[in-house]
mmCIF file of C-alpha atoms in Angstrom:
data_model
loop_
_atom_site.group_PDB
_atom_site.id
_atom_site.type_symbol
_atom_site.label_atom_id
_atom_site.label_comp_id
_atom_site.label_asym_id
_atom_site.label_seq_id
_atom_site.Cartn_x
_atom_site.Cartn_y
_atom_site.Cartn_z
ATOM 1 C CA UNK Y 1 102.994 69.371 121.156
ATOM 2 C CA UNK Y 2 105.280 71.610 118.985
ATOM 3 C CA UNK Y 3 109.112 72.089 119.260
ATOM 4 C CA UNK Y 4 110.227 75.781 119.943
ATOM 5 C CA UNK Y 5 111.241 77.291 116.639
ATOM 6 C CA UNK Y 6 114.927 77.538 115.647
ATOM 7 C CA UNK Y 7 116.468 81.258 116.222
ATOM 8 C CA UNK Y 8 117.153 82.883 112.364
ATOM 9 C CA UNK Y 9 119.392 85.937 112.359
ATOM 10 C CA UNK Y 10 118.041 87.401 109.551
ATOM 11 C CA UNK Y 11 113.984 86.095 109.536
ATOM 12 C CA UNK Y 12 113.489 86.824 113.617
ATOM 13 C CA UNK Y 13 109.480 86.134 113.202
ATOM 14 C CA UNK Y 14 109.116 83.560 110.604
ATOM 15 C CA UNK Y 15 105.266 82.595 111.996
ATOM 16 C CA UNK Y 16 104.656 86.509 111.957
ATOM 17 C CA UNK Y 17 105.566 86.917 107.994
ATOM 18 C CA UNK Y 18 103.858 84.469 107.313
ATOM 19 C CA UNK Y 19 106.971 82.144 105.803
ATOM 20 C CA UNK Y 20 106.264 79.432 108.755
ATOM 21 C CA UNK Y 21 103.134 78.080 109.412
ATOM 22 C CA UNK Y 22 101.426 75.788 111.933
ATOM 23 C CA UNK Y 23 100.936 71.980 110.453
ATOM 24 C CA UNK Y 24 100.782 68.187 111.012
ATOM 25 C CA UNK Y 25 102.835 66.965 108.098
ATOM 26 C CA UNK Y 26 106.146 65.552 108.377
ATOM 27 C CA UNK Y 27 109.311 67.070 106.960
ATOM 28 C CA UNK Y 28 111.229 65.408 103.557
ATOM 29 C CA UNK Y 29 114.405 65.782 104.928
ATOM 30 C CA UNK Y 30 113.836 64.504 108.745
ATOM 31 C CA UNK Y 31 110.671 62.692 108.811
ATOM 32 C CA UNK Y 32 109.718 64.406 111.719
ATOM 33 C CA UNK Y 33 106.355 65.938 112.668
ATOM 34 C CA UNK Y 34 107.179 68.887 114.635
ATOM 35 C CA UNK Y 35 103.909 71.257 114.163
ATOM 36 C CA UNK Y 36 105.679 73.510 111.748
ATOM 37 C CA UNK Y 37 106.388 73.847 107.844
ATOM 38 C CA UNK Y 38 107.811 75.990 105.648
ATOM 39 C CA UNK Y 39 105.188 77.812 102.954
ATOM 40 C CA UNK Y 40 107.729 80.332 101.535
ATOM 41 C CA UNK Y 41 109.968 79.922 98.093
ATOM 42 C CA UNK Y 42 112.146 77.117 97.671
ATOM 43 C CA UNK Y 43 114.336 76.898 94.218
ATOM 44 C CA UNK Y 44 115.162 73.111 94.316
ATOM 45 C CA UNK Y 45 116.226 69.831 92.752
ATOM 46 C CA UNK Y 46 112.330 68.101 93.893
ATOM 47 C CA UNK Y 47 108.761 69.493 94.731
ATOM 48 C CA UNK Y 48 109.234 70.641 98.565
ATOM 49 C CA UNK Y 49 105.918 72.473 98.792
ATOM 50 C CA UNK Y 50 104.830 72.444 102.101
ATOM 51 C CA UNK Y 51 107.648 69.864 103.023
ATOM 52 C CA UNK Y 52 110.467 71.153 104.874
ATOM 53 C CA UNK Y 53 110.801 72.048 108.909
ATOM 54 C CA UNK Y 54 112.410 75.484 110.216
ATOM 55 C CA UNK Y 55 114.863 72.838 111.520
ATOM 56 C CA UNK Y 56 116.181 71.365 108.232
ATOM 57 C CA UNK Y 57 116.053 74.817 107.113
ATOM 58 C CA UNK Y 58 118.311 76.240 109.960
ATOM 59 C CA UNK Y 59 120.821 73.899 110.535
ATOM 60 C CA UNK Y 60 121.381 73.721 106.254
ATOM 61 C CA UNK Y 61 119.999 69.903 105.907
ATOM 62 C CA UNK Y 62 117.533 70.479 103.617
ATOM 63 C CA UNK Y 63 119.894 73.215 101.228
ATOM 64 C CA UNK Y 64 122.309 70.180 100.985
ATOM 65 C CA UNK Y 65 120.236 67.212 101.051
ATOM 66 C CA UNK Y 66 118.082 68.846 98.119
ATOM 67 C CA UNK Y 67 120.049 71.309 96.869
ATOM 68 C CA UNK Y 68 117.523 73.629 97.591
ATOM 69 C CA UNK Y 69 118.000 77.802 98.043
ATOM 70 C CA UNK Y 70 115.466 79.793 100.101
ATOM 71 C CA UNK Y 71 116.352 83.121 98.526
ATOM 72 C CA UNK Y 72 117.920 83.602 94.914
ATOM 73 C CA UNK Y 73 121.766 84.383 96.203
ATOM 74 C CA UNK Y 74 122.382 87.158 93.663
ATOM 75 C CA UNK Y 75 119.115 88.326 95.254
ATOM 76 C CA UNK Y 76 120.556 89.507 98.606
ATOM 77 C CA UNK Y 77 122.273 92.927 97.818
ATOM 78 C CA UNK Y 78 119.736 93.266 95.244
ATOM 79 C CA UNK Y 79 121.710 92.332 92.288
ATOM 80 C CA UNK Y 80 124.343 94.921 93.494
ATOM 81 C CA UNK Y 81 122.720 97.755 93.899
ATOM 82 C CA UNK Y 82 122.879 97.660 97.547
ATOM 83 C CA UNK Y 83 125.697 97.067 99.995
ATOM 84 C CA UNK Y 84 127.533 93.809 99.509
ATOM 85 C CA UNK Y 85 127.940 91.574 102.150
ATOM 86 C CA UNK Y 86 130.301 88.172 102.406
ATOM 87 C CA UNK Y 87 130.052 85.248 101.225
ATOM 88 C CA UNK Y 88 128.947 83.944 104.401
ATOM 89 C CA UNK Y 89 126.032 86.194 104.453
ATOM 90 C CA UNK Y 90 124.837 85.442 101.027
ATOM 91 C CA UNK Y 91 125.149 81.513 101.818
ATOM 92 C CA UNK Y 92 123.323 82.096 105.554
ATOM 93 C CA UNK Y 93 120.608 83.909 103.956
ATOM 94 C CA UNK Y 94 120.238 81.766 100.955
ATOM 95 C CA UNK Y 95 120.519 78.050 102.141
ATOM 96 C CA UNK Y 96 119.600 78.543 106.396
ATOM 97 C CA UNK Y 97 117.305 81.078 106.175
ATOM 98 C CA UNK Y 98 113.233 81.221 105.725
ATOM 99 C CA UNK Y 99 112.688 83.338 102.481
ATOM 100 C CA UNK Y 100 109.550 85.394 101.577
ATOM 101 C CA UNK Y 101 107.119 85.468 99.068
ATOM 102 C CA UNK Y 102 107.080 87.993 96.753
ATOM 103 C CA UNK Y 103 105.618 89.428 93.738
ATOM 104 C CA UNK Y 104 108.441 89.179 91.349
ATOM 105 C CA UNK Y 105 112.108 87.421 91.989
ATOM 106 C CA UNK Y 106 112.675 88.123 96.096
ATOM 107 C CA UNK Y 107 115.264 90.592 97.059
ATOM 108 C CA UNK Y 108 116.946 90.526 100.642
ATOM 109 C CA UNK Y 109 118.088 94.290 101.450
ATOM 110 C CA UNK Y 110 121.346 94.878 102.975
ATOM 111 C CA UNK Y 111 123.062 97.843 105.325
ATOM 112 C CA UNK Y 112 125.874 98.552 106.954
ATOM 113 C CA UNK Y 113 127.879 95.577 105.071
ATOM 114 C CA UNK Y 114 125.280 92.929 106.058
ATOM 115 C CA UNK Y 115 121.854 91.514 105.662
ATOM 116 C CA UNK Y 116 118.915 92.774 107.001
ATOM 117 C CA UNK Y 117 116.274 91.596 109.267
ATOM 118 C CA UNK Y 118 113.162 90.809 106.800
ATOM 119 C CA UNK Y 119 110.297 92.223 108.988
ATOM 120 C CA UNK Y 120 107.451 92.029 106.810
ATOM 121 C CA UNK Y 121 105.288 92.405 103.435
ATOM 122 C CA UNK Y 122 103.351 96.065 104.199
ATOM 123 C CA UNK Y 123 101.228 98.325 102.616
ATOM 124 C CA UNK Y 124 101.376 101.804 102.586
ATOM 125 C CA UNK Y 125 99.017 102.147 105.911
ATOM 126 C CA UNK Y 126 100.865 99.503 107.696
ATOM 127 C CA UNK Y 127 104.315 102.032 106.418
ATOM 128 C CA UNK Y 128 103.310 104.791 107.599
ATOM 129 C CA UNK Y 129 102.009 103.806 111.048
ATOM 130 C CA UNK Y 130 104.304 101.374 111.881
ATOM 131 C CA UNK Y 131 107.695 101.528 109.808
ATOM 132 C CA UNK Y 132 107.735 104.557 108.391
ATOM 133 C CA UNK Y 133 111.369 105.250 108.720
ATOM 134 C CA UNK Y 134 111.248 102.869 106.100
ATOM 135 C CA UNK Y 135 109.597 104.932 103.557
ATOM 136 C CA UNK Y 136 112.662 106.626 101.765
ATOM 137 C CA UNK Y 137 114.676 102.990 101.409
ATOM 138 C CA UNK Y 138 110.980 102.374 99.133
ATOM 139 C CA UNK Y 139 110.670 105.341 98.065
ATOM 140 C CA UNK Y 140 114.233 105.271 95.998
ATOM 141 C CA UNK Y 141 113.812 102.180 95.057
ATOM 142 C CA UNK Y 142 110.481 102.457 92.898
ATOM 143 C CA UNK Y 143 112.004 106.408 92.217
ATOM 144 C CA UNK Y 144 108.550 108.416 92.119
ATOM 145 C CA UNK Y 145 107.839 112.058 93.318
ATOM 146 C CA UNK Y 146 105.085 113.859 93.790
ATOM 147 C CA UNK Y 147 101.518 112.644 93.125
ATOM 148 C CA UNK Y 148 102.611 109.809 91.470
ATOM 149 C CA UNK Y 149 104.716 108.674 95.060
ATOM 150 C CA UNK Y 150 101.610 109.339 96.707
ATOM 151 C CA UNK Y 151 99.275 107.769 94.309
ATOM 152 C CA UNK Y 152 101.929 104.430 94.665
ATOM 153 C CA UNK Y 153 102.093 104.726 98.592
ATOM 154 C CA UNK Y 154 98.338 104.701 99.031
ATOM 155 C CA UNK Y 155 97.888 101.511 96.737
ATOM 156 C CA UNK Y 156 100.795 99.412 98.496
ATOM 157 C CA UNK Y 157 99.003 96.753 100.220
ATOM 158 C CA UNK Y 158 100.390 93.806 102.514
ATOM 159 C CA UNK Y 159 98.140 91.005 100.870
ATOM 160 C CA UNK Y 160 97.811 92.345 96.722
ATOM 161 C CA UNK Y 161 99.709 94.027 94.586
ATOM 162 C CA UNK Y 162 102.150 95.865 94.995
ATOM 163 C CA UNK Y 163 103.699 95.715 97.963
ATOM 164 C CA UNK Y 164 106.417 96.804 100.511
ATOM 165 C CA UNK Y 165 109.090 94.459 101.686
ATOM 166 C CA UNK Y 166 110.259 95.772 105.133
ATOM 167 C CA UNK Y 167 113.616 95.166 106.576
ATOM 168 C CA UNK Y 168 115.796 96.420 109.804
ATOM 169 C CA UNK Y 169 119.627 96.792 109.360
ATOM 170 C CA UNK Y 170 121.238 94.602 112.200
ATOM 171 C CA UNK Y 171 124.050 96.621 112.808
ATOM 172 C CA UNK Y 172 122.254 100.523 112.926
ATOM 173 C CA UNK Y 173 118.617 100.048 113.006
ATOM 174 C CA UNK Y 174 117.636 101.708 110.188
ATOM 175 C CA UNK Y 175 114.750 100.476 108.243
ATOM 176 C CA UNK Y 176 114.272 99.825 104.552
ATOM 177 C CA UNK Y 177 113.114 97.745 101.919
ATOM 178 C CA UNK Y 178 111.896 97.528 98.632
ATOM 179 C CA UNK Y 179 108.443 97.295 96.617
ATOM 180 C CA UNK Y 180 107.269 95.076 93.573
ATOM 181 C CA UNK Y 181 104.059 94.306 91.947
ATOM 182 C CA UNK Y 182 102.524 91.622 89.789
#
């Protein structure tokens, strides 16, 4: 039987986003087989693909043991383009929150002087049907108008390039995000 997953303030459902998956693998940090393993990006001193459990991410022990980052600290707030956040927030996102895989270097949307909650990857259809309020942020990020924007929106795909990444502000509930492509 699997243990209950830890709670992540900035990534509420890492199972749904695909950053954590069911797995019989043992964690390289704690050695336990807890039924889940992290499969998102890791920048670390060792090769840790499919080798870290969510509990060792949540308590910071994976980051401390392997000098690991799950999101580039500079990407929190888009390298200064979005709201600045306190260093403690950057540390929590980088070292104690599951990241997500993008086509390019991942960025973590910020709003109301805090990091936002990652909701998932989206294509144009998902944006229009489920997360329409994020469209303005994504449109502003790509700086397109008219037919170029309509064509780009139609091309967005949750699994193929280009892809949108959707977030929700923890304070005001506004949706936002960005997109990228390979």
